[in-house]
CSV table of C-alpha atoms and ligand atoms in Angstrom, one decimal:
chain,number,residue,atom,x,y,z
A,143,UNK,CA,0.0,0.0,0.0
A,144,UNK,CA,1.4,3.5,-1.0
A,145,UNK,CA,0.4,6.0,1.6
A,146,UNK,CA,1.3,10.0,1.6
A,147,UNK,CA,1.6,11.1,5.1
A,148,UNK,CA,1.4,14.6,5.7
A,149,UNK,CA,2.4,16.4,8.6
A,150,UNK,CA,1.3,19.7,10.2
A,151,UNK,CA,2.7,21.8,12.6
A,152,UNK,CA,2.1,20.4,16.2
A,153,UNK,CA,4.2,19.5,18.9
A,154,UNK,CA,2.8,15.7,18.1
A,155,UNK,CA,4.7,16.2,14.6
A,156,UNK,CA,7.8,14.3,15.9
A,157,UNK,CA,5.3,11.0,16.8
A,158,UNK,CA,4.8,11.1,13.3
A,159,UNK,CA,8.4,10.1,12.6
A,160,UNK,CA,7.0,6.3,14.4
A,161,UNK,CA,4.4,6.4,12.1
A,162,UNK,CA,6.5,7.0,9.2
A,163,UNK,CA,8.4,3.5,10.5
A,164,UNK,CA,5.2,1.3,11.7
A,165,UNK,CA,3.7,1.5,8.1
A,166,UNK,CA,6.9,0.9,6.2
A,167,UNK,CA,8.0,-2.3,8.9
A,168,UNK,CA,4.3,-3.6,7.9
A,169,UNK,CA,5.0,-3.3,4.2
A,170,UNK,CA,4.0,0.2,2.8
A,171,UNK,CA,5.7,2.7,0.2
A,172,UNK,CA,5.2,6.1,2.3
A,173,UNK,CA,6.3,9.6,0.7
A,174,UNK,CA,6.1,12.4,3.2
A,175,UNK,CA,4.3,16.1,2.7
A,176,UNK,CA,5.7,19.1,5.8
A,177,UNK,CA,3.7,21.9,6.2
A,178,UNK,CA,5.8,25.2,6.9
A,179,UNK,CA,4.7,24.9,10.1
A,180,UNK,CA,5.8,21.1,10.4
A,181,UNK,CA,9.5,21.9,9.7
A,182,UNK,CA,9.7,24.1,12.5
A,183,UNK,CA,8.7,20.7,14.8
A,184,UNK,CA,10.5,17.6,12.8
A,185,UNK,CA,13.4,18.0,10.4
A,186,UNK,CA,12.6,16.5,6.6
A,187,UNK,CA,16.1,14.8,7.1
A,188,UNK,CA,15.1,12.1,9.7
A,189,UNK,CA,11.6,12.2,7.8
A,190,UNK,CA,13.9,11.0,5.2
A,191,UNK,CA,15.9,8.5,6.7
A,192,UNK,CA,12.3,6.9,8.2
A,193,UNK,CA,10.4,6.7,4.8
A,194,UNK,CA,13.4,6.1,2.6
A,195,UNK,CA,12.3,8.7,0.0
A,196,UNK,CA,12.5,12.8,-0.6
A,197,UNK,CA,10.8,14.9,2.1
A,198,UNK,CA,8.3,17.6,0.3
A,199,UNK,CA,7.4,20.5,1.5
A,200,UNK,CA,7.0,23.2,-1.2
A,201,UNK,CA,4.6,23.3,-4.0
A,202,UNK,CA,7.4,25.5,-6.1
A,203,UNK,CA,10.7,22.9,-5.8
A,204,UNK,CA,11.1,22.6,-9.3
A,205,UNK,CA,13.7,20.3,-9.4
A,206,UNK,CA,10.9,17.3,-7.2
A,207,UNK,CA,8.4,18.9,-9.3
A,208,UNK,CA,10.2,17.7,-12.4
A,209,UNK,CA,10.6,14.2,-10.9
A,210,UNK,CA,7.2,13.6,-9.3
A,211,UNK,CA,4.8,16.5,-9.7
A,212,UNK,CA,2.1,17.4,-7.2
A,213,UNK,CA,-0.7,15.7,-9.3
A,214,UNK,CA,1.4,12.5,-10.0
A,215,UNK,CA,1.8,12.5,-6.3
A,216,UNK,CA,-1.9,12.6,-5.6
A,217,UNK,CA,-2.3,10.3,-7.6
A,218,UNK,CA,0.5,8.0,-6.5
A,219,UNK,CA,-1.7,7.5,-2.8
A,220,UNK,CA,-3.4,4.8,-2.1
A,221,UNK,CA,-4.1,6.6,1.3
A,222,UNK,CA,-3.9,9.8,2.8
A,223,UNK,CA,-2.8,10.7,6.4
A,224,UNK,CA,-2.2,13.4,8.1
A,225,UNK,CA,-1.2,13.3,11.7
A,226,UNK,CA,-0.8,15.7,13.3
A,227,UNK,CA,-3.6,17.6,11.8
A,228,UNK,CA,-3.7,20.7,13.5
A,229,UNK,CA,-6.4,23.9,13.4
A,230,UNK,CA,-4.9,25.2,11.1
A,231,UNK,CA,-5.1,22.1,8.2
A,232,UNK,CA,-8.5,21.4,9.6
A,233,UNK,CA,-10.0,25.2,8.9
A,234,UNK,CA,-7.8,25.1,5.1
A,235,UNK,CA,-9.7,21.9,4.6
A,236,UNK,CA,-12.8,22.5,5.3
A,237,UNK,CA,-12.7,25.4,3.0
A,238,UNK,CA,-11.0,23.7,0.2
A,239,UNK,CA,-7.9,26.0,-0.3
A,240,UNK,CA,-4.9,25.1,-2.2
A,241,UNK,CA,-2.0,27.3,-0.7
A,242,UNK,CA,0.3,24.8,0.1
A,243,UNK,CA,1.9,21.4,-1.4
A,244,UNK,CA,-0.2,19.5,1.5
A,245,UNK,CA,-3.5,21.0,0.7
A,246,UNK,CA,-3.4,21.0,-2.6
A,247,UNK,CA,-2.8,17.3,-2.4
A,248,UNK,CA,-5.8,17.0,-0.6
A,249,UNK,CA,-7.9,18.7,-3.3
A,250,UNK,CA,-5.8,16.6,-6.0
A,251,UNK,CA,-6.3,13.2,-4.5
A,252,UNK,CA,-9.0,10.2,-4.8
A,253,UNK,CA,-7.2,8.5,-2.5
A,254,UNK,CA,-9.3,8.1,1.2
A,255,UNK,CA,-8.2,10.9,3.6
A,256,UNK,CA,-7.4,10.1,7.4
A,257,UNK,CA,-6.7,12.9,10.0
A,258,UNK,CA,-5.3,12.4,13.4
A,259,UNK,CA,-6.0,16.1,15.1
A,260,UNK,CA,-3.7,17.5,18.0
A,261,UNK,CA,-4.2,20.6,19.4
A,262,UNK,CA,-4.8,22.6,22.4
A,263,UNK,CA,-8.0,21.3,24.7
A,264,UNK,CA,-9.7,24.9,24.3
A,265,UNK,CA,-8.9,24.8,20.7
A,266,UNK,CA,-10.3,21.8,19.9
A,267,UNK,CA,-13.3,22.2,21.9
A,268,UNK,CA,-13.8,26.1,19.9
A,269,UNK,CA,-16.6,25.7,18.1
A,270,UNK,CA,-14.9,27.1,14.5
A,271,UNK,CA,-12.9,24.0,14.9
A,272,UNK,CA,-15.9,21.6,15.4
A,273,UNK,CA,-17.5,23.1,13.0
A,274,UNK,CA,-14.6,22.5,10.6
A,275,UNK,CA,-14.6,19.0,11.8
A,276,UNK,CA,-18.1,18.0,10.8
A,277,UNK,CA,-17.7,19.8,7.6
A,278,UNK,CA,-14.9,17.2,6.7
A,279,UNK,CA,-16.4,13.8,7.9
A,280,UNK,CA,-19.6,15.1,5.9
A,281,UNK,CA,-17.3,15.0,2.9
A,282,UNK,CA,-16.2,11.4,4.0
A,283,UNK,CA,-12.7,12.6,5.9
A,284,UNK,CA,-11.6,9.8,9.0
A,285,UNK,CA,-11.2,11.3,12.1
A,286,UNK,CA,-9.1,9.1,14.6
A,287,UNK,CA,-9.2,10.6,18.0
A,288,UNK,CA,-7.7,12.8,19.3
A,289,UNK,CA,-7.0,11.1,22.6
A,290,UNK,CA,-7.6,12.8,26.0
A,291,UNK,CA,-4.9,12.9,28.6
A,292,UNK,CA,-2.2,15.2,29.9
A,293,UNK,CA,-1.4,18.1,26.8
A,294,UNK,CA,2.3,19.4,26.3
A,295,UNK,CA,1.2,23.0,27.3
A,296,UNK,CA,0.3,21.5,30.7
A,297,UNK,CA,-3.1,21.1,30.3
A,298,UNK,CA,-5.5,18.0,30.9
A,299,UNK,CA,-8.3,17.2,28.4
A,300,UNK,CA,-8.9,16.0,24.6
A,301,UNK,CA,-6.5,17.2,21.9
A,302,UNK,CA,-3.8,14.9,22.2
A,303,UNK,CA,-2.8,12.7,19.0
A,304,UNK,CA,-3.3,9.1,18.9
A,305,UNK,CA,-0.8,6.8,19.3
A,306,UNK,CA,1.3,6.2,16.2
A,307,UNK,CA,1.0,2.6,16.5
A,308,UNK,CA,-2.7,2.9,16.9
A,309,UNK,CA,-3.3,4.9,13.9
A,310,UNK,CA,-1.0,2.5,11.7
A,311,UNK,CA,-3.3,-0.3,12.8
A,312,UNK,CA,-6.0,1.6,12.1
A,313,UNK,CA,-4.9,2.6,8.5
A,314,UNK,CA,-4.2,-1.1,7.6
A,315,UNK,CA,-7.2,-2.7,8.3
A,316,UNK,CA,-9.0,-4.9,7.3
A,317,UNK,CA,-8.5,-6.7,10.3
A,318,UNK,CA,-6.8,-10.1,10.4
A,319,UNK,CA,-7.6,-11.8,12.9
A,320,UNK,CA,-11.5,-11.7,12.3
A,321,UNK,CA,-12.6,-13.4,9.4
A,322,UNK,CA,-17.0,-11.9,8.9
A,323,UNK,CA,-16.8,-13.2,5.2
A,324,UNK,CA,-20.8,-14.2,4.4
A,325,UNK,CA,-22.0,-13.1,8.1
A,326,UNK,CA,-24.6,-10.8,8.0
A,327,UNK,CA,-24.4,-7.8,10.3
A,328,UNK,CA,-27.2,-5.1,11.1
A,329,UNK,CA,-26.2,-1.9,13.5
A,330,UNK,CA,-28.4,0.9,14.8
A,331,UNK,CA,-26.6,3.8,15.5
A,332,UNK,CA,-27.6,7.5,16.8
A,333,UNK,CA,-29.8,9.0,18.6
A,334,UNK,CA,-33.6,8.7,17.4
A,335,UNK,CA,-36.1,12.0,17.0
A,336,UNK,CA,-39.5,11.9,18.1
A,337,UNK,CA,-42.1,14.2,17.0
A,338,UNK,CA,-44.0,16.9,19.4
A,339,UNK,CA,-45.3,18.3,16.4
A,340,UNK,CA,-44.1,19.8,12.6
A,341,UNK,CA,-40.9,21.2,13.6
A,342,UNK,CA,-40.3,19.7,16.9
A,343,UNK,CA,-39.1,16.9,18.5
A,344,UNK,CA,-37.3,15.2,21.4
A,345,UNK,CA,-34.0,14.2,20.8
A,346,UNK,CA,-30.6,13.0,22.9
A,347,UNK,CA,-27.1,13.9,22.7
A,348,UNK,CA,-25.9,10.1,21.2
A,349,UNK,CA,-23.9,11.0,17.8
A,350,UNK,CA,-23.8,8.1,16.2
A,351,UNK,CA,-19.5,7.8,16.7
A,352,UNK,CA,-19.6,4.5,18.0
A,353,UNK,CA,-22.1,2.2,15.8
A,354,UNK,CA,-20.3,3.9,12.6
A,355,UNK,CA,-17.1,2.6,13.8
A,356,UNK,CA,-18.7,-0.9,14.7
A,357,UNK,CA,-19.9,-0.6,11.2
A,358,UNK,CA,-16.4,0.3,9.6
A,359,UNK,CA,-14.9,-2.7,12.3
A,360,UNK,CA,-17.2,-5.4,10.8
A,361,UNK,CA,-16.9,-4.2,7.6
A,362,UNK,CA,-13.5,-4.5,7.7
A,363,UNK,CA,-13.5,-7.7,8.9
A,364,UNK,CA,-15.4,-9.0,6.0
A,365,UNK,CA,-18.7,-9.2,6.6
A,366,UNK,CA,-21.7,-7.4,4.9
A,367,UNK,CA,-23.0,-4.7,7.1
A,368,UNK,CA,-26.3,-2.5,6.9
A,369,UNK,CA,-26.4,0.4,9.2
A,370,UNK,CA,-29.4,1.7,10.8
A,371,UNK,CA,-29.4,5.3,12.3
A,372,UNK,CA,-30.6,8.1,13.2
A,373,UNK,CA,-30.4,11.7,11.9
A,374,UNK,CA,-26.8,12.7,11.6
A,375,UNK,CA,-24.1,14.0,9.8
A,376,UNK,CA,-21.6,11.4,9.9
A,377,UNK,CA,-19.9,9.6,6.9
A,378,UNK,CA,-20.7,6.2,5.9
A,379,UNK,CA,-17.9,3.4,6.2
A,380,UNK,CA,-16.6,2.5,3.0
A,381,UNK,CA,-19.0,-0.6,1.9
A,382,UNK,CA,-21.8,-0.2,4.4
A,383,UNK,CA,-25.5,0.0,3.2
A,384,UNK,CA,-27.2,3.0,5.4
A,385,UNK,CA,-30.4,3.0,6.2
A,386,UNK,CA,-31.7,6.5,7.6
A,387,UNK,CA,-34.5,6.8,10.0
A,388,UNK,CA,-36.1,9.7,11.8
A,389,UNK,CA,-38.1,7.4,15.0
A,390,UNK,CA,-37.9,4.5,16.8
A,391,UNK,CA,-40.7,3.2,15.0
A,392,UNK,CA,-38.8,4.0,12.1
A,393,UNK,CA,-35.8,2.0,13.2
A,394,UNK,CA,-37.8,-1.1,14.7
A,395,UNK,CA,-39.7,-1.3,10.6
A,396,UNK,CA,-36.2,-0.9,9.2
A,397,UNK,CA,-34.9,-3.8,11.0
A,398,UNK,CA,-38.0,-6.0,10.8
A,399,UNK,CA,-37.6,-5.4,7.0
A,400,UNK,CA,-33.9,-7.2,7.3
A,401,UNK,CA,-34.7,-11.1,6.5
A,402,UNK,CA,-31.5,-12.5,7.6
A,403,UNK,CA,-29.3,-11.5,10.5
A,404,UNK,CA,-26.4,-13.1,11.9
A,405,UNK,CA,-25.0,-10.1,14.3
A,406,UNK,CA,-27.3,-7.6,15.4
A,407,UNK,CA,-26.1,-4.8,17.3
A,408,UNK,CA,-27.9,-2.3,18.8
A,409,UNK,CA,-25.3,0.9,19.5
A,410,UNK,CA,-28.5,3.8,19.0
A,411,UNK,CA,-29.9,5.4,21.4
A,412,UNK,CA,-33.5,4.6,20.9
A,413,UNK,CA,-36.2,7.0,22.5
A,414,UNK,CA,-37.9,4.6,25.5
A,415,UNK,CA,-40.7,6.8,24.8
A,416,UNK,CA,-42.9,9.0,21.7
A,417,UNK,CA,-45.4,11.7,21.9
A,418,UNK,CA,-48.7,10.0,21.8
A,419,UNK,CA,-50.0,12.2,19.2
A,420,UNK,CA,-48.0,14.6,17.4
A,421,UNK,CA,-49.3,17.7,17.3
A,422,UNK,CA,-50.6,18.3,13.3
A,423,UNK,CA,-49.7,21.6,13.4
A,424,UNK,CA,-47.0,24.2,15.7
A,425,UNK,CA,-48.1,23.9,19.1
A,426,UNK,CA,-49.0,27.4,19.7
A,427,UNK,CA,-47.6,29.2,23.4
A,428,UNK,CA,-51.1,30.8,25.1
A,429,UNK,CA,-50.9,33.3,27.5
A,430,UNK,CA,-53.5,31.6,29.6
A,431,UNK,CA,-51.5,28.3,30.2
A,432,UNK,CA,-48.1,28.1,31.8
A,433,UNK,CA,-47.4,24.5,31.4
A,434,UNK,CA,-48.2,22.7,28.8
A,435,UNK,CA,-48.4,18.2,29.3
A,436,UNK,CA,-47.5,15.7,26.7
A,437,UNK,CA,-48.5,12.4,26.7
A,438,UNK,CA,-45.4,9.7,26.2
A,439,UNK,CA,-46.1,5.7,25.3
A,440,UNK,CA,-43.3,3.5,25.3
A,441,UNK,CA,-41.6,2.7,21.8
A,442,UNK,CA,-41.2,-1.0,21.2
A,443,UNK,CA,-37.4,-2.4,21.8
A,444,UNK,CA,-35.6,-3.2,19.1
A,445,UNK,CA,-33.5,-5.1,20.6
A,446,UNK,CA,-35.9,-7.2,22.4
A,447,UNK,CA,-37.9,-8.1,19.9
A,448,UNK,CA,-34.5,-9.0,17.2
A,449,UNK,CA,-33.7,-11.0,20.2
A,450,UNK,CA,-37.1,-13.3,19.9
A,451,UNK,CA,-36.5,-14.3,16.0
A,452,UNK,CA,-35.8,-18.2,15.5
A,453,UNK,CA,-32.9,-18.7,14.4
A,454,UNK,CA,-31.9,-16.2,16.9
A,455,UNK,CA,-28.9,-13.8,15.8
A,456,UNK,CA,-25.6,-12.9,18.0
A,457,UNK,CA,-27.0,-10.2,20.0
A,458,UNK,CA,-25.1,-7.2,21.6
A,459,UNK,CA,-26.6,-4.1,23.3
A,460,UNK,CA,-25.0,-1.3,25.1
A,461,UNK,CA,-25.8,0.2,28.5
A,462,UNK,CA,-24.7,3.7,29.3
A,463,UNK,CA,-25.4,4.3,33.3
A,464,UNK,CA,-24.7,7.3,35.0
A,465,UNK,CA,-24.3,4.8,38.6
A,466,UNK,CA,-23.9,1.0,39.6
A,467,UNK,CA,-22.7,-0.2,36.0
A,468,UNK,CA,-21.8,-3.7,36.3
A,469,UNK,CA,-25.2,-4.3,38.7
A,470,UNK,CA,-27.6,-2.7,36.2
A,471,UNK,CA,-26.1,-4.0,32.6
A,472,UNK,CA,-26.0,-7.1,33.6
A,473,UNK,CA,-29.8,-6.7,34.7
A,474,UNK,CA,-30.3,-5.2,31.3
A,475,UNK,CA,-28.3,-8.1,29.3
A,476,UNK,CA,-30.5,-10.6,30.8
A,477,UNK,CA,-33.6,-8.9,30.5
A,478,UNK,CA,-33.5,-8.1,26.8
A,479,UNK,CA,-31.9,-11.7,25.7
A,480,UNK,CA,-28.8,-10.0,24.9
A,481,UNK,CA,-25.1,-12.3,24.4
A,482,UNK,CA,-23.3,-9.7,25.2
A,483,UNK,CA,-23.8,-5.9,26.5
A,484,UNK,CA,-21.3,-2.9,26.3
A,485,UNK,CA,-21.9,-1.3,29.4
A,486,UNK,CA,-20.4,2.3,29.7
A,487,UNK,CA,-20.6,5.2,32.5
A,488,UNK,CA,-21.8,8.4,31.3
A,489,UNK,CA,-21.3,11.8,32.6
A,490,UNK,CA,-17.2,12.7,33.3
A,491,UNK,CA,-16.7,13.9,29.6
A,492,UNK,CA,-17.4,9.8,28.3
A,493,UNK,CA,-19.2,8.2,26.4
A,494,UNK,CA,-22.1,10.3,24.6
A,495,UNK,CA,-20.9,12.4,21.8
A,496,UNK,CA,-17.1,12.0,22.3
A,497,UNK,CA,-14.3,10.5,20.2
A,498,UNK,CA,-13.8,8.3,22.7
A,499,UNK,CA,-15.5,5.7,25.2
A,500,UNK,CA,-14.4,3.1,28.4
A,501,UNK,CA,-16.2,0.0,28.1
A,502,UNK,CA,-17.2,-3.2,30.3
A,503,UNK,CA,-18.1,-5.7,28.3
A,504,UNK,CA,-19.9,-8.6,29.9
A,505,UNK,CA,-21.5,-11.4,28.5
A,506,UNK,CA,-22.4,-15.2,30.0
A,507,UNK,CA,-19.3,-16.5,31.0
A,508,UNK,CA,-17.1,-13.5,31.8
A,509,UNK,CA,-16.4,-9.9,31.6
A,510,UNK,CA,-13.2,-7.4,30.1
A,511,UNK,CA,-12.8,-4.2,31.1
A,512,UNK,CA,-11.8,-1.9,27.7
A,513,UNK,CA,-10.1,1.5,28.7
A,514,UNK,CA,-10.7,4.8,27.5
A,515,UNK,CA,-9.5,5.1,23.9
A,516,UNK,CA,-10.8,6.0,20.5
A,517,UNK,CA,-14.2,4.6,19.2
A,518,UNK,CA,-12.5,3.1,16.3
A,519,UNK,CA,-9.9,1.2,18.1
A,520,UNK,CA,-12.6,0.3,20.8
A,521,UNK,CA,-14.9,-1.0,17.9
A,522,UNK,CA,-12.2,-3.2,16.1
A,523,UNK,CA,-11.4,-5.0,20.3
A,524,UNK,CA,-15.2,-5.3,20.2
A,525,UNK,CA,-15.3,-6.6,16.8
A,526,UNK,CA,-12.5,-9.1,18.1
A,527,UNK,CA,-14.3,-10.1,21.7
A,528,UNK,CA,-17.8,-10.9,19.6
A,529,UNK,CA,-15.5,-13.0,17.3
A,530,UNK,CA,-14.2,-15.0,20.4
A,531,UNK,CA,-17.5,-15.9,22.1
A,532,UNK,CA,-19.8,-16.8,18.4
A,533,UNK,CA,-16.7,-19.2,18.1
A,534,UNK,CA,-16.4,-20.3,21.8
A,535,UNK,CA,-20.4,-21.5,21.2
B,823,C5P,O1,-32.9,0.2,28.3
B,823,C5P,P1,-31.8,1.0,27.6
B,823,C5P,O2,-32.4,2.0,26.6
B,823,C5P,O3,-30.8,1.5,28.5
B,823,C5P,O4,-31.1,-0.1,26.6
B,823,C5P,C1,-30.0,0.2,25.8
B,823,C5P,C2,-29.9,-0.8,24.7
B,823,C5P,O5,-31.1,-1.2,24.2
B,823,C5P,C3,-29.1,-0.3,23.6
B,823,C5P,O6,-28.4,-1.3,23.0
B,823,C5P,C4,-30.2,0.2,22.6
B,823,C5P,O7,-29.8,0.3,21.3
B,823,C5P,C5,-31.3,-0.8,22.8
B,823,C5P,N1,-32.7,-0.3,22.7
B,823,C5P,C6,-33.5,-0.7,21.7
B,823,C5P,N2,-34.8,-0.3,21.6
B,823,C5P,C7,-35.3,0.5,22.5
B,823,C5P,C8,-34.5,1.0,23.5
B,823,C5P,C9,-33.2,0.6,23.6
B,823,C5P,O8,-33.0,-1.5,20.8
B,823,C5P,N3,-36.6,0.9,22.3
């Protein structure tokens, strides 16, 4: 596999000198691309020694220009990856600019794009930068991490890169060690919306993170995935049908409709409950009532009732508690005719809406305990654990 790896300018930038050596020990041709900030952090000349190849950095060195132009270059990838990505490449990404040999690339490129951000807490939380950040996995950009832990500048929080090794894993996936050929796998993923009344409706703050990247991990172990989710803005994995749905209702027909499943898993947060009658029009305010009731009936479970079906699929669930985790998702497992249930504690900046999640994953005959790291890497352990009890019977 040829893969470009460009480099922004980030304290992280010297990891990427480990990346540069993981991908070509496992087998890949890598060519790397500085930004002007980059040089000031790594020097091209150990870039050089890592990849074995000229170190690029300008879009106007005629003499590299002659050998491999910018274009041919683009086109030489098979991948793209740029770690660190910092604000900066994130916000000339998102608005498609071309002023230097690493964005243009980007532009020039058909080659799938992988960014590994590192920054600043408070810059990565700033909402320009989020905003930038859903503008690029809308346009089907991979986001690994970043992780959260203690920062260079002294801080604690999210911002910091992934770990070189992880990301080189990451980018060479499919994974090995499962083998999904012919299974078939169904996820639900997101959050659903419930109507109050034409433009209304009650919602949750589940984005969808961690059923895509169950949907990339089976994918990439082989097996033929349809995805089920909610309203959101998130790519689709490379391979994986999508089926949208607004409700729970919605989501419980779309997976009746499925004939045949092998895996089901159910990562969305499905609404317990609905409005009982959505309004037909905007629920006007009064000035004679201060409160105003709606009536909520329960929403069927999905997971429940994909749990019933003869012959009955691998089934795995997730619990997110805010208190007694291990007590109450192991009540839940049972209850719902789960095999095996993710449980996770909310609150504490985890879980909901973050790149990454902690996990306890219990099931019949034991329990692992899955630290805090990125939903992608979680996905492809969980991928792996699911693997190991379907074939343990
Ligand atoms: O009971 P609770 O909502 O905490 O259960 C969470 C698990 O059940 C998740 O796996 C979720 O996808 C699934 N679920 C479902 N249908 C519902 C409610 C939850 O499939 N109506």
């Amino acid at each position: 596999m040829r893969i470009l790896v460009g480099i922004s300018g980030g304290i992280a930038a010297y990891k990427a000198i480990t990346l540069v050596r993981r991908l070509r020990e496992a087998g890949c041709e890598v060519r790397v691309v500085l930004t002007e900030a980059a040089a000031q952090f790594v020097t091209p000349l150990s870039l050089q020694a890592v990849s074995g190849a000229p170190v690029r950095a300008s879009l106007f060195d005629a003499e590299a220009e002659a050998g491999m132009d910018h274009i041919a270059l683009a086109r030489w990838a098979d991948q793209v990856i740029i770690a660190p990505a910092s604000a900066d490449v994130l916000a000339r990404m998102a608005q498609g600019m071309a002023n230097d040999l690493l964005t243009t690339l980007i532009l020039a490129t058909t080659a799938p794009v992988t960014i590994a951000p590192a920054m600043n807490r408070q810059m990565w939380a700033h909402p320009a930068v989020q905003a930038n950040l859903a503008t690029l996995t809308a346009r089907g950009v991979r986001v690994i991490g970043p992780a959260s832990g203690s920062q260079a500048c002294g801080e604690v929080g999210a911002g910091r890169m992934v770990e070189p090794e992880i990301l080189a894993a990451q980018l060479l996936a499919p994974n090995p060690s499962v083998n999904w050929r012919g299974k078939r796998v169904v996820i639900t993923a997101g959050g659903t919306q419930e109507p109050i009344d034409p433009v209304r409706f009650i919602a949750n703050r589940s984005s969808g993170k961690m059923g895509f990247a169950l949907a990339a991990a089976a994918q990439a172990a082989g097996a033929t995935v349809t995805l089920i989710c909610g309203p959101n803005a998130l790519a689709t994995p490379a391979g994986v049908a999508r089926v949208n749905v607004q409700t729970a209702l919605d989501m419980h027909a779309a997976m009746m409709d499925i004939a045949q499943i092998d895996v089901f898993i159910g990562a969305a947060a499905v609404a317990d409950y609905r409005v009982a009658e959505p309004a037909v029009q905007k629920i006007k305010k009064t000035a004679a009532a201060d409160t105003l009731t709606l009536t909520l009936v329960k929403n069927p479970d999905i997971i429940h009732s994909v749990a019933q079906r003869s012959p009955k699929p691998f089934v795995v669930g997730f619990a997110a508690e805010t208190e007694q985790l291990r007590h109450y998702a192991s009540q839940k497992r049972m209850a719902k005719g789960m095999d095996l249930i993710c449980a996770n504690q909310v609150g504490e900046n985890l879980g909901f809406d973050q790149p990454d999640n902690a996990i306890t994953a219990i099931w019949a005959g034991g329990e692992q305990v899955f630290e805090r790291s990125d939903k992608a890497v979680l996905a492809t352990q969980l991928v792996e654990l699911m693997n190991k009890i379907i074939e343990q019977g």
